[in-house]
Amino acid sequence: MEHKSIKRENGTIHYWIHKKEGAQATIVFTHGLCADHTIFEKQIPYFLKNYTLLLWDVPMHGSSRPYFDFSYRESVECLDQILQKEKIDQVFLVGMSMGGYPSQHFALIYPEKTKGLIGLDTTPLGSNYYSRFDEWWLKHAASIAKYFPSSLLRKSIAWSVSNTKEAYVKMRSILEPLSKAEITEQMQIAYSCFILENKDVQFSFPVLLLVGEKDRTGKVLSYNKAFPMSPVPPDRRTCTPPIIPPTPLSGLPSQGKTSRSSSGAVPRERVLKRGSSSSPCLRKMCLNMSGMTAPGWQ
């Protein structure tokens, strides 16, 4: 994949792109909190065959550091600038955990550029889901994390999002360059911006939500089941062009709280919403992502 970047007033955003001639569609992969684009490295070889792929480091993460005045709206404009630069008109958005928030904000602001949304262990935007205790926890999570010794904080984060040694080592390698202050700053800003920018949403395109079978963190599953539904217009019920038929991806590490069956497929809780059942091509594309699961702690 080709490494590129864009300049913004607040910093530089790095992204990686593979343009496939005659691609069936473009997929944008957005990582979770304290992670970077490499969290999807096990999925890329499979999707390279038929899709244009775009991975990026969200502002304040990975190579897109330093970055000032983070907000999800700013992240949306960063992604839109990348798409304009690459002359990409429409995309499927794949958001892992915290990556689901800029993905949802993008879909809300630019619905005409969004063909579908896939949420991986993320939670919905909306004012009716989050209790006062939820908001209190979001406000204070970073402050609590500051009491952890640096090494223990990294270990705790890596173990909480991993189900295999390979996944643990991968997450530790992403966290290693970050200081404790950088980790807690990412947590503080990402969570506080979520509260400030949270709003009610309804989407008119297909949405598919996947929750790791072993993800028991907080209310992730219940929030996904309560994800806001809205009818899909008849002209949006069929995704074009066609998507690769579903086949299990064997040998992939679990990046979150999932387990693997003896057949190599990844069993998981599936939550299908808003037209995903009437949009088989989007569903098939998502089911091909077996092995791509979100850090449950985020």
PDB file of C-alpha atoms in Angstrom, residues 17 45 84 96 116 166 213 241 298:
ATOM      1  CA  ILE A  17      -4.028   3.490   0.069  1.00  0.00           C
ATOM      2  CA  PRO A  45      -4.244  -9.132   1.865  1.00  0.00           C
ATOM      3  CA  GLN A  84     -11.176  14.468  -2.390  1.00  0.00           C
ATOM      4  CA  MET A  96     -13.443  -0.331  15.034  1.00  0.00           C
ATOM      5  CA  GLY A 116     -22.649   1.553   4.059  1.00  0.00           C
ATOM      6  CA  GLU A 166      -0.227 -12.618  18.818  1.00  0.00           C
ATOM      7  CA  GLU A 213     -18.451 -13.108  21.219  1.00  0.00           C
ATOM      8  CA  PRO A 241     -21.155  -3.494  -7.292  1.00  0.00           C
ATOM      9  CA  GLN A 298     -12.691   1.192  24.014  1.00  0.00           C
TER      10      GLN A 298
END
